[in-house]
Short mmCIF file of C-alpha atoms in Angstrom, two decimals:
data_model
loop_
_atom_site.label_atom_id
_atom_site.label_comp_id
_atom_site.label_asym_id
_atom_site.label_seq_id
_atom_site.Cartn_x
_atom_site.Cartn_y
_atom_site.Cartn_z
CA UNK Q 1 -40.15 -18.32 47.29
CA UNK Q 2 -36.78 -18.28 45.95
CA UNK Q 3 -34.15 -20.80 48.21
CA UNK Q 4 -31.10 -19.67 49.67
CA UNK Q 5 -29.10 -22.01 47.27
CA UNK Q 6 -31.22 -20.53 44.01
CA UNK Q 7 -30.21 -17.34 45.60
CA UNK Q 8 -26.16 -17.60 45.66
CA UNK Q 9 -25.93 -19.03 42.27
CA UNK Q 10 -28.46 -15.88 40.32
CA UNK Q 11 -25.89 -14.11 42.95
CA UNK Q 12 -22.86 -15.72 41.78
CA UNK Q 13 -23.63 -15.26 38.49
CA UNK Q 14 -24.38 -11.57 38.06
CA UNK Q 15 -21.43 -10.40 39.83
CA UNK Q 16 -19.50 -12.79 37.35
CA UNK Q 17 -21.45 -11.26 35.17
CA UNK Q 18 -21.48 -7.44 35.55
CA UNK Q 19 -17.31 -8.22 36.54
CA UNK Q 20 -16.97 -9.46 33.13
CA UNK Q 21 -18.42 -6.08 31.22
CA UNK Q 22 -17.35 -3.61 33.71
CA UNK Q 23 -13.49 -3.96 32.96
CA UNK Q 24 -12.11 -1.77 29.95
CA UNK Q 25 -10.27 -3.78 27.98
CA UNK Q 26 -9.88 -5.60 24.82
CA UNK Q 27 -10.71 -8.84 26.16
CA UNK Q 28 -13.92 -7.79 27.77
CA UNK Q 29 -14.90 -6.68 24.20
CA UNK Q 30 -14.12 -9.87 22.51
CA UNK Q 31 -16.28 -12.41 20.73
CA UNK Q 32 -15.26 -14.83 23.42
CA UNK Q 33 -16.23 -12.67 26.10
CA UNK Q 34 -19.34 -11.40 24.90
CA UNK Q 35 -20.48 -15.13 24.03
CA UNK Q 36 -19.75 -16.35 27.61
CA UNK Q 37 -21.58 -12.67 28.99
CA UNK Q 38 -24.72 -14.39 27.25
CA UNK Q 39 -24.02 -17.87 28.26
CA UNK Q 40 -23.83 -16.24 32.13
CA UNK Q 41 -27.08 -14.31 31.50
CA UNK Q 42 -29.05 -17.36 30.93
CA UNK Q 43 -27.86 -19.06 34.01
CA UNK Q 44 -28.96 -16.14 36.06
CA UNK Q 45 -32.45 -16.70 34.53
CA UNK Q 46 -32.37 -20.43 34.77
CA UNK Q 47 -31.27 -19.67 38.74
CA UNK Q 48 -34.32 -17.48 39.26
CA UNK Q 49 -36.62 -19.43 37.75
CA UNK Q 50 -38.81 -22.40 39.27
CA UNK Q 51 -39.02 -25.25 36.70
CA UNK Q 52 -42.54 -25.76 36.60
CA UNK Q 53 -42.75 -22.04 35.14
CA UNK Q 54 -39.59 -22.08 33.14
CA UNK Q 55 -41.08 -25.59 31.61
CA UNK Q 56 -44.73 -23.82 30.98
CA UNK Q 57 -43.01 -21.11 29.76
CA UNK Q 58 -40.77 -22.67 27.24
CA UNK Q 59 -44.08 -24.89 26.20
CA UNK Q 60 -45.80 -21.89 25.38
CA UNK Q 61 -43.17 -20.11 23.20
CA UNK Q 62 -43.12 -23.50 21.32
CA UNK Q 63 -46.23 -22.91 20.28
CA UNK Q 64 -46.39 -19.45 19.55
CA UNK Q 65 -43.09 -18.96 18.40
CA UNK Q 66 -43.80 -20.05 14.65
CA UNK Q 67 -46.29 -17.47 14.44
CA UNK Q 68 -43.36 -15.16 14.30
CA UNK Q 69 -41.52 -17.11 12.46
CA UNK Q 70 -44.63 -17.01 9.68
CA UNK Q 71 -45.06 -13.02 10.38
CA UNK Q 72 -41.38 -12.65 9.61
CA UNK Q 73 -41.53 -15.11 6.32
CA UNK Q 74 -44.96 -13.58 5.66
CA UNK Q 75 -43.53 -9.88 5.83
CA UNK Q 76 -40.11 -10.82 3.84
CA UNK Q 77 -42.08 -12.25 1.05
CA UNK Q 78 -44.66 -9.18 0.60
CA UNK Q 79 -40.83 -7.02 1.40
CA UNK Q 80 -42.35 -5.30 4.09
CA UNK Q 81 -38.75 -4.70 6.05
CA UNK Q 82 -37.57 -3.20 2.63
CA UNK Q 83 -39.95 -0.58 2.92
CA UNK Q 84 -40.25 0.10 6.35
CA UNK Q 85 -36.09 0.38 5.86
CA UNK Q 86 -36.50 3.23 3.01
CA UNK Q 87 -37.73 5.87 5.41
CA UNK Q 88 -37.76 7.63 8.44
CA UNK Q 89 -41.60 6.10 8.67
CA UNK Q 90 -44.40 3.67 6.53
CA UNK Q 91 -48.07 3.23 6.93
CA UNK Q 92 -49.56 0.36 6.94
CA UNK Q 93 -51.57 1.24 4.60
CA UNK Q 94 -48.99 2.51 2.49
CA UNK Q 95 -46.92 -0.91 3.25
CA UNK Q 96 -49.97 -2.67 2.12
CA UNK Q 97 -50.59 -0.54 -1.14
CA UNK Q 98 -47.23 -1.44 -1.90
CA UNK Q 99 -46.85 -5.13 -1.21
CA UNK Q 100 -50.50 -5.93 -2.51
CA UNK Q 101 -51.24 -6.89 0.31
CA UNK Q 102 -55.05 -6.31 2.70
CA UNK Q 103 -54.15 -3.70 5.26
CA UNK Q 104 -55.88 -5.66 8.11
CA UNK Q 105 -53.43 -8.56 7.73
CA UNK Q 106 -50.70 -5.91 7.59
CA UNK Q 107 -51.44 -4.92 10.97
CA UNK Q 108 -51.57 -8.03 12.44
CA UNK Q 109 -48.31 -9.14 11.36
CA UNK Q 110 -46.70 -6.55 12.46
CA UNK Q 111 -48.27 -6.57 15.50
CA UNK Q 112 -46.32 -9.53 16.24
CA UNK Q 113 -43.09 -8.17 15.06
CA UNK Q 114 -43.79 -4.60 16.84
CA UNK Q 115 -44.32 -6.77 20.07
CA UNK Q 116 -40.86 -8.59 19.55
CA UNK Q 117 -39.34 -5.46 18.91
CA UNK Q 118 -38.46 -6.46 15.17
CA UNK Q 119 -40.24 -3.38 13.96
CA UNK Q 120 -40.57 0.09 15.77
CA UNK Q 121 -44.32 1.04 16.20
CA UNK Q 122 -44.48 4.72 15.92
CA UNK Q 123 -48.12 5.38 15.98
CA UNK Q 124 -51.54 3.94 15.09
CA UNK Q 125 -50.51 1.72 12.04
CA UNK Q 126 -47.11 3.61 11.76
CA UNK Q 127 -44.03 1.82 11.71
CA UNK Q 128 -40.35 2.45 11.51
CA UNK Q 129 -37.05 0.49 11.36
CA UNK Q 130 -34.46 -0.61 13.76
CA UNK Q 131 -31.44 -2.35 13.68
CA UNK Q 132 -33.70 -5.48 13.74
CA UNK Q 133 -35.64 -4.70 10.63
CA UNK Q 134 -32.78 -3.10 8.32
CA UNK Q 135 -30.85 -6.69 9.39
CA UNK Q 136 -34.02 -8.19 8.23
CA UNK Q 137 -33.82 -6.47 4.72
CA UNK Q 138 -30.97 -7.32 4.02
CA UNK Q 139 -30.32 -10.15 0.97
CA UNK Q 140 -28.46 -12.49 3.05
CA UNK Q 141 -30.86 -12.15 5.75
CA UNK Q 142 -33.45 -12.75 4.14
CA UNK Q 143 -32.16 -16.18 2.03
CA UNK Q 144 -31.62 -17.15 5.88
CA UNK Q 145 -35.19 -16.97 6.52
CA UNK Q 146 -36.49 -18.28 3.54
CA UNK Q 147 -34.04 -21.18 3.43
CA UNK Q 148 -35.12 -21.80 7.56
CA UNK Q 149 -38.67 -21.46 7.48
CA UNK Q 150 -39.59 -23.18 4.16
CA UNK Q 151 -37.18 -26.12 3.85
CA UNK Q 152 -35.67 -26.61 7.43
CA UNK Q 153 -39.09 -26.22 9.55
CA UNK Q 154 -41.04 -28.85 7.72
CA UNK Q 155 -38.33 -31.50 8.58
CA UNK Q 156 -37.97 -30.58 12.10
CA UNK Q 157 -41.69 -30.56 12.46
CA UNK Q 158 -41.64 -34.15 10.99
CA UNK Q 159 -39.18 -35.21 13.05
CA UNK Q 160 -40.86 -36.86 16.14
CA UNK Q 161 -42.58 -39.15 14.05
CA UNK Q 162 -40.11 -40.36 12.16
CA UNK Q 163 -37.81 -41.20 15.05
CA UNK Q 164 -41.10 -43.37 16.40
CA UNK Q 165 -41.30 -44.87 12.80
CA UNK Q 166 -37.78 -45.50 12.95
CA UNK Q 167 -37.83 -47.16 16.66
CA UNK Q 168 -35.47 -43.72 17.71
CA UNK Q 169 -32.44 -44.78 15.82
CA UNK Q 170 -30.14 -42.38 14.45
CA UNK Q 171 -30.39 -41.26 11.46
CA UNK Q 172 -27.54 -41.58 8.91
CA UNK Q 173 -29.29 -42.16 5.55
CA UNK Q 174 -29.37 -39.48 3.10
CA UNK Q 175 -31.89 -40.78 1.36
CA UNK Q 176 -34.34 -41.73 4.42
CA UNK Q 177 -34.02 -38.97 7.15
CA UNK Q 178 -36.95 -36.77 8.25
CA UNK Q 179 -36.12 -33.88 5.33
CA UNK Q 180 -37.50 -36.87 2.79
CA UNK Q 181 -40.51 -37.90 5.28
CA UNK Q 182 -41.35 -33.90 5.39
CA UNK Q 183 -40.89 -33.46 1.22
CA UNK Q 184 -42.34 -36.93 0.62
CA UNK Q 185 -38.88 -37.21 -1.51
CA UNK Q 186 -36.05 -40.25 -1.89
CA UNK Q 187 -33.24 -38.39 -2.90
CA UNK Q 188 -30.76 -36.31 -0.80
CA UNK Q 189 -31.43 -32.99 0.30
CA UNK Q 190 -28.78 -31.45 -2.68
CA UNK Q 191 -30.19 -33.48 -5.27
CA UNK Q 192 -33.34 -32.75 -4.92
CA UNK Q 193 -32.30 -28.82 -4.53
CA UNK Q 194 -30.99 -29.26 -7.94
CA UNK Q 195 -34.02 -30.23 -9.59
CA UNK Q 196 -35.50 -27.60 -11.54
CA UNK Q 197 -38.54 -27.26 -10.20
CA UNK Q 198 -36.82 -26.18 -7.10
CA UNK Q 199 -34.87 -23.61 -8.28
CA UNK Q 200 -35.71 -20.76 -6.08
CA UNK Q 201 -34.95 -23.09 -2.73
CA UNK Q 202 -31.62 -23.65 -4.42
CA UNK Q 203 -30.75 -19.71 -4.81
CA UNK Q 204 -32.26 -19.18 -1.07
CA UNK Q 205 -30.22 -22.14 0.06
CA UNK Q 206 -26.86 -20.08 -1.62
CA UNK Q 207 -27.30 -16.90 -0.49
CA UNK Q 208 -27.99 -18.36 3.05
CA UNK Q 209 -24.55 -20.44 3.06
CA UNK Q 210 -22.82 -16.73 1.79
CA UNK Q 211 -24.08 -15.95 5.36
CA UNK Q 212 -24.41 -18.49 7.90
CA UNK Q 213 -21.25 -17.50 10.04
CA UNK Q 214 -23.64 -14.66 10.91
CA UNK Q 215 -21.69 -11.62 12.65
CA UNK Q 216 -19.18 -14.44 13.61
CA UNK Q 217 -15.22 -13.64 12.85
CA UNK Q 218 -13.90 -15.55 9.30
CA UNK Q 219 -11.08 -17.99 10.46
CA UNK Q 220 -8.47 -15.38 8.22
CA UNK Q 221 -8.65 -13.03 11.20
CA UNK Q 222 -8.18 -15.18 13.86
CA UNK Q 223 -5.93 -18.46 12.82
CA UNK Q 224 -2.36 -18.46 11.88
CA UNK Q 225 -3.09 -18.52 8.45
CA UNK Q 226 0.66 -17.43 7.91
CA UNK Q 227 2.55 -18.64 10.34
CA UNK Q 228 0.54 -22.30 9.69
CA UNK Q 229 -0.36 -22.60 6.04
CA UNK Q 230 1.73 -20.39 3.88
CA UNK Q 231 5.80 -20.91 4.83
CA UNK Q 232 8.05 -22.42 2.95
CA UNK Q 233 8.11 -22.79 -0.86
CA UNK Q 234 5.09 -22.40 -3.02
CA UNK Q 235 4.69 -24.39 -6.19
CA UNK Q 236 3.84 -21.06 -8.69
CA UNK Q 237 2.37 -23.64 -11.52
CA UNK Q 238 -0.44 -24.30 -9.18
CA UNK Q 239 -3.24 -23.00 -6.85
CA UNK Q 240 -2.42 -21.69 -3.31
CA UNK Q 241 -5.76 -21.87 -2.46
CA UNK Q 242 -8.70 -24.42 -3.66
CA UNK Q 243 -12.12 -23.31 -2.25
CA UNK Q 244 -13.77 -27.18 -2.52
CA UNK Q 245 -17.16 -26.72 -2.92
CA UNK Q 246 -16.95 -23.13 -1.84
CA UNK Q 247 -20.55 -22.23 -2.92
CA UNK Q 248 -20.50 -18.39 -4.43
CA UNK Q 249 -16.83 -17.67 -3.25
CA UNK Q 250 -17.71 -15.79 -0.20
CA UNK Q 251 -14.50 -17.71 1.76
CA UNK Q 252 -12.94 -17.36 -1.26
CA UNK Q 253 -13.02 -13.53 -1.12
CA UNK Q 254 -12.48 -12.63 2.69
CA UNK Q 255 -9.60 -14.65 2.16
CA UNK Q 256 -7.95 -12.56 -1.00
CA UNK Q 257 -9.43 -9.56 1.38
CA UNK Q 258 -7.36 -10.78 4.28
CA UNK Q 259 -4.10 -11.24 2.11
CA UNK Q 260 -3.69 -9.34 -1.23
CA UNK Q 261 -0.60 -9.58 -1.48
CA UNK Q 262 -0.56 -13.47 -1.94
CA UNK Q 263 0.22 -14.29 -5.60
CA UNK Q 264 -0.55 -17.22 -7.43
CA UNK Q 265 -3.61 -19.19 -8.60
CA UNK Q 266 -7.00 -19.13 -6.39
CA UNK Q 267 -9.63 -21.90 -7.50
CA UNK Q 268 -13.34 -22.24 -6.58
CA UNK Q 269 -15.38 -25.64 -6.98
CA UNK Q 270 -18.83 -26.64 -7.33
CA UNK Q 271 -21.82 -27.76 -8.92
CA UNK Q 272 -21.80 -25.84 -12.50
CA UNK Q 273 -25.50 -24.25 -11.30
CA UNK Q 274 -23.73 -22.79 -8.60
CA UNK Q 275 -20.65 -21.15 -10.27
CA UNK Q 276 -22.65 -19.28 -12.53
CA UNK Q 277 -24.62 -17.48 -9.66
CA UNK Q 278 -21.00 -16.70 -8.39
CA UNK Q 279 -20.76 -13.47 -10.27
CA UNK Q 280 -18.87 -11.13 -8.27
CA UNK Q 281 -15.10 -12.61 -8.20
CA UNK Q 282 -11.62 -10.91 -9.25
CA UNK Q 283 -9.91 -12.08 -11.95
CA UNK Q 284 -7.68 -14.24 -10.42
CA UNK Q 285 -9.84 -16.63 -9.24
CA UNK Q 286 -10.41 -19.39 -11.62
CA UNK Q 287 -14.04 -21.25 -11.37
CA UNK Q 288 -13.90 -25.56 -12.15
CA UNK Q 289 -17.17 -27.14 -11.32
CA UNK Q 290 -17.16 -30.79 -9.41
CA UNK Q 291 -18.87 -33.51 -7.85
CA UNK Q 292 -16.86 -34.55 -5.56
CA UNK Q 293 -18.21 -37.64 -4.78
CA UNK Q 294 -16.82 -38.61 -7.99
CA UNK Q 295 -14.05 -36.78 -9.02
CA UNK Q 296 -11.00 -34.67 -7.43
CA UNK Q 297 -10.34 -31.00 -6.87
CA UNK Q 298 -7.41 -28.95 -9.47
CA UNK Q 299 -4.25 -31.09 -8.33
CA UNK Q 300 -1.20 -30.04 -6.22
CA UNK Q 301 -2.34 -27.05 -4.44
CA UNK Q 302 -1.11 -25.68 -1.10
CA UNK Q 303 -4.61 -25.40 0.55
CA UNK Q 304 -7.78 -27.35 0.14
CA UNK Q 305 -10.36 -25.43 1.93
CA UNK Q 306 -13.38 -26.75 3.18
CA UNK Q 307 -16.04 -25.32 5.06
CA UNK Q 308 -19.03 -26.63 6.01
CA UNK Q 309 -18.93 -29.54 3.62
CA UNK Q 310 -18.33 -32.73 5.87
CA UNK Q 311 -20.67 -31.90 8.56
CA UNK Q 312 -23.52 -32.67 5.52
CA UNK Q 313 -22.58 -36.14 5.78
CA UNK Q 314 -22.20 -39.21 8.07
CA UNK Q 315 -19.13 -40.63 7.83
CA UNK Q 316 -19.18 -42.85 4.57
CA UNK Q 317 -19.63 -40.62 2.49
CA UNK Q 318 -16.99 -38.18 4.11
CA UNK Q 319 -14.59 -40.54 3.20
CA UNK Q 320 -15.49 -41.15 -0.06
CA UNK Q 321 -14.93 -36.99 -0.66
CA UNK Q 322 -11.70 -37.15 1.21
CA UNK Q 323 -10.55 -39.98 -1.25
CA UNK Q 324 -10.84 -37.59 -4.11
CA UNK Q 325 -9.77 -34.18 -1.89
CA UNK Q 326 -6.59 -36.71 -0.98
CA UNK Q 327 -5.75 -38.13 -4.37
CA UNK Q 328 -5.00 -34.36 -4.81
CA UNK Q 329 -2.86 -33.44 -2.10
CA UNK Q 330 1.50 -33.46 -2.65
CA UNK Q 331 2.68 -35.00 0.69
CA UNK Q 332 4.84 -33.00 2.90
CA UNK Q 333 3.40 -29.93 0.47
CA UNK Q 334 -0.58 -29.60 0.94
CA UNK Q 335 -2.52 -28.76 3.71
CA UNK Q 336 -6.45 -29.96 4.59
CA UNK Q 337 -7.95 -26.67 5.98
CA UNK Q 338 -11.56 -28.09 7.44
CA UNK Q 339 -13.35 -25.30 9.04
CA UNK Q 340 -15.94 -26.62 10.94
CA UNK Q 341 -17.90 -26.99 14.54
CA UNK Q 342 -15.70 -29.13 17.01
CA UNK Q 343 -18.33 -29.62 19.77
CA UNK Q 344 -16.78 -30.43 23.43
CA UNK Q 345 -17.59 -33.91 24.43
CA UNK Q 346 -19.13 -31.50 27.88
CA UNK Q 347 -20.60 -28.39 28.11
CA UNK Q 348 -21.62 -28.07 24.91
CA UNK Q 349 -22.71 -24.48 23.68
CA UNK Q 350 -26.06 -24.22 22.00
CA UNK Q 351 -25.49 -22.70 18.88
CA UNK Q 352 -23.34 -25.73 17.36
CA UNK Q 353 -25.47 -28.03 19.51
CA UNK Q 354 -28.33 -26.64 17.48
CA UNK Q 355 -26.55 -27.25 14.25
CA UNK Q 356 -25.98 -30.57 15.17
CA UNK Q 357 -30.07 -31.14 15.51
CA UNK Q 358 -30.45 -29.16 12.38
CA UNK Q 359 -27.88 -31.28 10.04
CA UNK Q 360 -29.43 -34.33 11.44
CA UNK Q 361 -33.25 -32.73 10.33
CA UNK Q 362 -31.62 -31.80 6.99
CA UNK Q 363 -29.28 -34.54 5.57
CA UNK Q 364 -29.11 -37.35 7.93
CA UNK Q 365 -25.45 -35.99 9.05
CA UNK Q 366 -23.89 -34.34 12.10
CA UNK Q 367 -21.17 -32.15 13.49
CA UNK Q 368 -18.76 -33.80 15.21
CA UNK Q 369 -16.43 -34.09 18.78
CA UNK Q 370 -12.39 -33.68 18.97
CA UNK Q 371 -12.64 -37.62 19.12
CA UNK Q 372 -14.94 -37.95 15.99
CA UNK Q 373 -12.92 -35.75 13.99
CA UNK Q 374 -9.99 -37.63 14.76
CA UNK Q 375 -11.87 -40.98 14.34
CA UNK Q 376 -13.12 -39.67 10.29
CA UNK Q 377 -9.58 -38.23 9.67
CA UNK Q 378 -7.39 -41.40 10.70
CA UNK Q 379 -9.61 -43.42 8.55
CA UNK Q 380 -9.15 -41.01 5.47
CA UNK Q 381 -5.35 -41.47 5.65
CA UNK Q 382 -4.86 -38.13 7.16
CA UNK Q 383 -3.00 -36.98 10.20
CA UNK Q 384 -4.51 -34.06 12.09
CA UNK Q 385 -1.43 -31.01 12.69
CA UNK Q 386 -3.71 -29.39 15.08
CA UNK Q 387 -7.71 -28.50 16.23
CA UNK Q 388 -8.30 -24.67 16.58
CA UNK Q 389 -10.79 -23.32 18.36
CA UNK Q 390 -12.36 -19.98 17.77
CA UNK Q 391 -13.00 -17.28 20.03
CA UNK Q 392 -16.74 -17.37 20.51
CA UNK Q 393 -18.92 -20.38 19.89
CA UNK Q 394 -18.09 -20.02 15.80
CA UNK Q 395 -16.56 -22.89 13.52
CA UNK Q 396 -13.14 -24.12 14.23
CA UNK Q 397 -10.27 -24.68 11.91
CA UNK Q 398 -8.59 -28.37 11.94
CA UNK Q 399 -5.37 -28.22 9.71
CA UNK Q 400 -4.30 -31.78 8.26
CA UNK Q 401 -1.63 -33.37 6.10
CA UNK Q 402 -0.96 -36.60 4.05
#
């Protein structure tokens, strides 16, 4: 029987709810909106629901919920959503003529994915795509998924034990986290990407980076870039924009996107491996590999951007890359452009809560709070001109200066 106080607050809720996306404007379309129209959902469902089911329930799609995850990996690998995608239907024995794969298994996999409504089931062993499975064939997509399932799952799964081993400390050790327990490795996650033998996690690991903001706006269409980063004078004889370790460009390019009409010099860093599977950039974009734990990015420039780079690393070895991004910067000239989560010290939303589980799985590392930011960046020599906050429950923007 549901109380009276479960009651008001599933009550509460939906009319905050239905409120929110019954008003035509452009604020009940936006990112923010529709993230807190989600957030709202799920506390009408965790209103309605008794915790002894909610708890059974959520135990059971623990366990079953890899079996997707391995119909999905299963199905990308044989390039099952790439064929289903081609037509208006596909067999499954066509799908399994195809992919080399027995027809039997087909079905079952895709019973699973038909279920979840990943696939559309159009008959007796017929199937045909939705938004769901052309998303799901789809390059970027699909580096996601292979990058998830076959180097981020094993670590997670390895987890609980290593936090017993380790007496539940947290971890902050590259070189001893539960990614190394998982790969029976010593070396850092990136290290051990580059080693030839793992060459194809490497190019699944790229293409997933060129796509982890997911449908999520880019910071050029929703900061100041302007108005905050770009008055004044700008030094012609070098870069207005270095993309430190910037992976295949793909910042790089929604920025030039954003602003063509921005002249001077645009430079992208990284490892040398990855700047020759960057193969799609304009001209004007100059390509200088780096390590930046021991050397510096192209000196002078206006904007050092860096996304997603210090949240793969506790805070000793952040410092020791800001030392080199620093030695770069021309005081009262360059500007530190860190896009990254900012989590609330309360209230948390579970997408960069999740992150912060899955950096700590990966590379010993974390995202960080206002306070921690401000903690890492005092000690680096910087001083912070302002935290942004996106709308939705993306990556922020934190602009400092020397």
């Amino acid at each position: 029987m549901l109380s009276d106080t479960d009651r008001l607050e599933a009550l509460e809720a939906a009319q905050k709810l239905v409120a929110s996306l019954s008003e035509n404007s452009e604020s009940s379309r936006s990112e923010t909106n529709r993230v807190q129209a989600l957030q709202t959902a799920n506390n009408i469902i965790r209103s309605l629901e008794k915790p002894e089911d909610g708890l059974l329930k959520f135990a059971y799609s623990v366990m079953f919920q890899p079996t997707i995850w391995m119909a999905i990996r299963s199905c990308v690998h044989l390039n099952v959503f790439n064929i289903i995608s081609e037509k208006q239907a596909a067999s499954a024995r066509e799908i399994a003529e195809r992919s080399g794969a027995d027809e039997t298994l087909i079905r079952r996999l895709l019973r699973v994915l038909t279920s979840y409504g990943y696939v559309s089931e159009k008959g007796d062993g017929l199937y045909a795509a939705n938004k769901w499975t052309n998303h799901m064939s789809n390059r970027l997509t699909q580096g996601m998924i292979k990058f998830i399932y076959d180097l981020a799952m094993p670590p997670i799964t390895a987890g609980p034990n290593f936090f017993k081993e380790t007496k539940f400390q947290n971890p902050i050790d590259p070189r001893n986290g539960t990614f190394q327990k998982a790969f029976k490795s010593d070396i850092p996650i990136f290290p051990w990407l580059a080693l030839p033998e793992n060459k194809e996690h490497w190019d699944d690991a790229n293409t997933f980076f060129e796509g982890d903001r997911g449908s999520r706006p880019s910071w050029v269409t929703w900061f100041p870039v302007k108005d905050k980063l770009l008055g004044g004078t700008v030094d012609d004889r070098a870069p207005l924009l270095v993309d430190v370790a910037g992976g295949r460009g793909h910042d790089l390019l929604e920025f030039l996107e954003q602003f063509p009409s921005e002249t001077g010099k645009f430079v992208l860093q990284d490892q040398r491996q990855v700047l020759d599977s960057a193969t799609n950039l304009p001209d004007k974009v100059e390509k200088h590999a780096i390590n930046f734990f021991l050397e510096s990015p192209v000196a002078g420039a206006k904007i050092y951007f860096m996304k997603f780079i210090m949240h793969d690393y506790a805070d000793p070895e952040c410092l020791g890359i800001l030392k080199n991004v620093t030695s770069s910067m021309k005081k009262g000239y360059s500007y530190l452009v860190i896009n990254d989560f900012i989590l609330p010290d309360t209230g948390c939303p579970l997408l960069p809560a999740e992150w912060d589980l899955m950096m700590m799985t990966l590379m010993s590392a974390m995202e960080r709070t206002e306070s921690q930011w401000r903690n890492l960046l005092n000690k680096a020599g910087l001083t912070i001109e302002g935290m942004y906050q996106p709308p939705g429950d993306g990556q922020g923007i934190i602009v400092a200066t020397l």
